[in-house]
Amino acid sequence: MSGGSGGGRVFGATEVIGHRGAGRGVVDGARENTPASFELAARTGADWIEIDVRRTADDRLVLFHNAALDDGRAVVDLTEEQCREAGLAGLEEGLSAVPPELGLDVDVKTVMEDGVDAPARRTLSLVLPFLRREAERRRMFVCSFDPGLLSGVHEGAPGVATAWMPYVRNPADSAIPGAVGLGCPIVAVDARALGLEGEAPRPGRRPLEYTVEAAHRAGLEMISWCPDPVDAARFAAAGMDAVVVDDVPGAVTALKGAEGAG
């Protein structure tokens, strides 16, 4: 299965991607998107680490999921130093904490200002050198809600695989053809859009196995965020290529159990 930039398979058997490191929020004392969280995810069995990247007011890159800090200040309005004072890690610091044998999933968060600022200041321009460098030393891919960012990665870092990630609960009906149309080799769909264990069937929503198989027939690899361990095992049994999880050890154990049952 291949398509778009970064041709060839990205994943092996169903792999575990640590969401924001070891999981969202604080897990065993390690806060998301920090070196401590990345190191914890590596110790507990993750195959990949997912990080969230944002730009600052002085054109630096930091690791943070939300657009604003808890006090309401937008990250893009703050300098790198102000972000560090608030406890955010810089991209370089974060990358240094991810062991090179682990894959890297870079979730790039663009901002409104990327539509109006000079091209050299935009998130895409700032992140491309890091993507090209990291692609030379580890497995990696870029995911984003912004299709323009993904197109820019295709042009500026053609060796880097990309994942189209439509917004939360967007159905796979549009996600799969969207990834094909964008030239992305990976499609990422929120677990809630696929249906969780115990939920009643939703009219019009295709069965999980059919959806994964359709993605594969389209030449895509398919990942999902954020299933719990039970759904991670169910997704693996359906042929999902990777799961982005908040409970790394739980997912690792569940997937091993699913392999043993198979």
PDB file of N, CA and C in Angstrom, residues 12 31-32 39 41 47 49 56 66 68 70 80 87 97 103 129 147 168 175 183 195 207 215 221 238 242 253 260:
ATOM      1  N   GLY A  12       4.477  -1.293  10.234  1.00  0.00           N
ATOM      2  CA  GLY A  12       4.514  -2.737  10.148  1.00  0.00           C
ATOM      3  C   GLY A  12       3.153  -3.268  10.551  1.00  0.00           C
ATOM      4  N   ARG A  31       3.976  15.439  32.030  1.00  0.00           N
ATOM      5  CA  ARG A  31       3.001  16.254  31.307  1.00  0.00           C
ATOM      6  C   ARG A  31       3.155  16.071  29.806  1.00  0.00           C
ATOM      7  N   GLU A  32       2.050  16.061  29.107  1.00  0.00           N
ATOM      8  CA  GLU A  32       2.040  15.861  27.660  1.00  0.00           C
ATOM      9  C   GLU A  32       2.961  16.830  26.931  1.00  0.00           C
ATOM     10  N   GLU A  39       9.907  10.139  27.048  1.00  0.00           N
ATOM     11  CA  GLU A  39      10.731   9.092  27.639  1.00  0.00           C
ATOM     12  C   GLU A  39       9.861   8.031  28.304  1.00  0.00           C
ATOM     13  N   ALA A  41       6.760   7.219  27.412  1.00  0.00           N
ATOM     14  CA  ALA A  41       6.141   6.449  26.333  1.00  0.00           C
ATOM     15  C   ALA A  41       7.112   5.418  25.777  1.00  0.00           C
ATOM     16  N   ASP A  47       5.771   2.404  19.902  1.00  0.00           N
ATOM     17  CA  ASP A  47       6.574   2.271  18.680  1.00  0.00           C
ATOM     18  C   ASP A  47       6.866   3.643  18.075  1.00  0.00           C
ATOM     19  N   ILE A  49       6.136   8.180  18.728  1.00  0.00           N
ATOM     20  CA  ILE A  49       5.740   9.291  19.591  1.00  0.00           C
ATOM     21  C   ILE A  49       5.059  10.342  18.725  1.00  0.00           C
ATOM     22  N   THR A  56       5.660  30.484  17.473  1.00  0.00           N
ATOM     23  CA  THR A  56       5.575  31.560  18.455  1.00  0.00           C
ATOM     24  C   THR A  56       5.627  32.923  17.758  1.00  0.00           C
ATOM     25  N   ASN A  66      -2.970  22.875  22.411  1.00  0.00           N
ATOM     26  CA  ASN A  66      -4.014  23.890  22.296  1.00  0.00           C
ATOM     27  C   ASN A  66      -3.483  25.189  21.697  1.00  0.00           C
ATOM     28  N   ALA A  68      -4.107  28.112  22.853  1.00  0.00           N
ATOM     29  CA  ALA A  68      -3.818  29.065  23.923  1.00  0.00           C
ATOM     30  C   ALA A  68      -3.458  28.333  25.204  1.00  0.00           C
ATOM     31  N   ASP A  70      -3.528  27.882  29.405  1.00  0.00           N
ATOM     32  CA  ASP A  70      -4.682  27.851  30.308  1.00  0.00           C
ATOM     33  C   ASP A  70      -5.107  29.243  30.746  1.00  0.00           C
ATOM     34  N   GLU A  80       9.212  32.718  22.348  1.00  0.00           N
ATOM     35  CA  GLU A  80       9.685  31.411  22.815  1.00  0.00           C
ATOM     36  C   GLU A  80      10.017  31.461  24.293  1.00  0.00           C
ATOM     37  N   GLY A  87       6.325  26.726  30.804  1.00  0.00           N
ATOM     38  CA  GLY A  87       6.542  25.284  30.906  1.00  0.00           C
ATOM     39  C   GLY A  87       6.533  24.525  29.609  1.00  0.00           C
ATOM     40  N   ALA A  97      14.703  14.258  22.809  1.00  0.00           N
ATOM     41  CA  ALA A  97      14.253  13.306  23.826  1.00  0.00           C
ATOM     42  C   ALA A  97      13.574  12.080  23.234  1.00  0.00           C
ATOM     43  N   GLY A 103       9.530   5.833  15.892  1.00  0.00           N
ATOM     44  CA  GLY A 103       8.987   6.682  14.848  1.00  0.00           C
ATOM     45  C   GLY A 103       8.486   7.999  15.432  1.00  0.00           C
ATOM     46  N   PRO A 129      12.571  22.554   7.663  1.00  0.00           N
ATOM     47  CA  PRO A 129      13.953  22.094   7.893  1.00  0.00           C
ATOM     48  C   PRO A 129      14.045  20.968   8.919  1.00  0.00           C
ATOM     49  N   PRO A 147      -5.180  20.943   5.111  1.00  0.00           N
ATOM     50  CA  PRO A 147      -4.746  20.312   3.863  1.00  0.00           C
ATOM     51  C   PRO A 147      -3.676  21.111   3.140  1.00  0.00           C
ATOM     52  N   VAL A 168     -12.348  16.058  14.225  1.00  0.00           N
ATOM     53  CA  VAL A 168     -12.942  15.062  15.105  1.00  0.00           C
ATOM     54  C   VAL A 168     -14.372  14.720  14.661  1.00  0.00           C
ATOM     55  N   ALA A 175     -13.021  11.108   4.718  1.00  0.00           N
ATOM     56  CA  ALA A 175     -11.600  11.073   5.058  1.00  0.00           C
ATOM     57  C   ALA A 175     -10.795  10.257   4.056  1.00  0.00           C
ATOM     58  N   GLY A 183      -3.154  13.253  -1.993  1.00  0.00           N
ATOM     59  CA  GLY A 183      -1.898  12.557  -2.227  1.00  0.00           C
ATOM     60  C   GLY A 183      -1.202  12.116  -0.963  1.00  0.00           C
ATOM     61  N   GLY A 195     -16.732   4.506  15.589  1.00  0.00           N
ATOM     62  CA  GLY A 195     -17.637   3.753  16.453  1.00  0.00           C
ATOM     63  C   GLY A 195     -16.877   3.037  17.544  1.00  0.00           C
ATOM     64  N   PRO A 207     -19.358  -0.713   8.575  1.00  0.00           N
ATOM     65  CA  PRO A 207     -18.668  -1.506   9.599  1.00  0.00           C
ATOM     66  C   PRO A 207     -17.167  -1.215   9.601  1.00  0.00           C
ATOM     67  N   ALA A 215      -9.936   1.574   2.930  1.00  0.00           N
ATOM     68  CA  ALA A 215      -8.733   2.414   2.956  1.00  0.00           C
ATOM     69  C   ALA A 215      -7.562   1.696   2.307  1.00  0.00           C
ATOM     70  N   GLU A 221      -2.645   3.608   4.167  1.00  0.00           N
ATOM     71  CA  GLU A 221      -2.574   3.025   5.495  1.00  0.00           C
ATOM     72  C   GLU A 221      -3.518   3.836   6.382  1.00  0.00           C
ATOM     73  N   ALA A 238      -9.183  -5.606  13.036  1.00  0.00           N
ATOM     74  CA  ALA A 238      -9.781  -5.232  11.753  1.00  0.00           C
ATOM     75  C   ALA A 238      -8.725  -4.865  10.708  1.00  0.00           C
ATOM     76  N   ALA A 242      -2.117   1.501  12.644  1.00  0.00           N
ATOM     77  CA  ALA A 242      -1.558   2.067  13.871  1.00  0.00           C
ATOM     78  C   ALA A 242      -2.669   2.729  14.661  1.00  0.00           C
ATOM     79  N   THR A 253      -0.422  -4.030  25.782  1.00  0.00           N
ATOM     80  CA  THR A 253      -0.900  -5.299  26.336  1.00  0.00           C
ATOM     81  C   THR A 253      -2.102  -5.818  25.558  1.00  0.00           C
ATOM     82  N   GLY A 260      -2.261 -12.926  20.341  1.00  0.00           N
ATOM     83  CA  GLY A 260      -2.315 -14.274  20.883  1.00  0.00           C
ATOM     84  C   GLY A 260      -3.623 -14.966  20.572  1.00  0.00           C
TER      85      GLY A 260
END
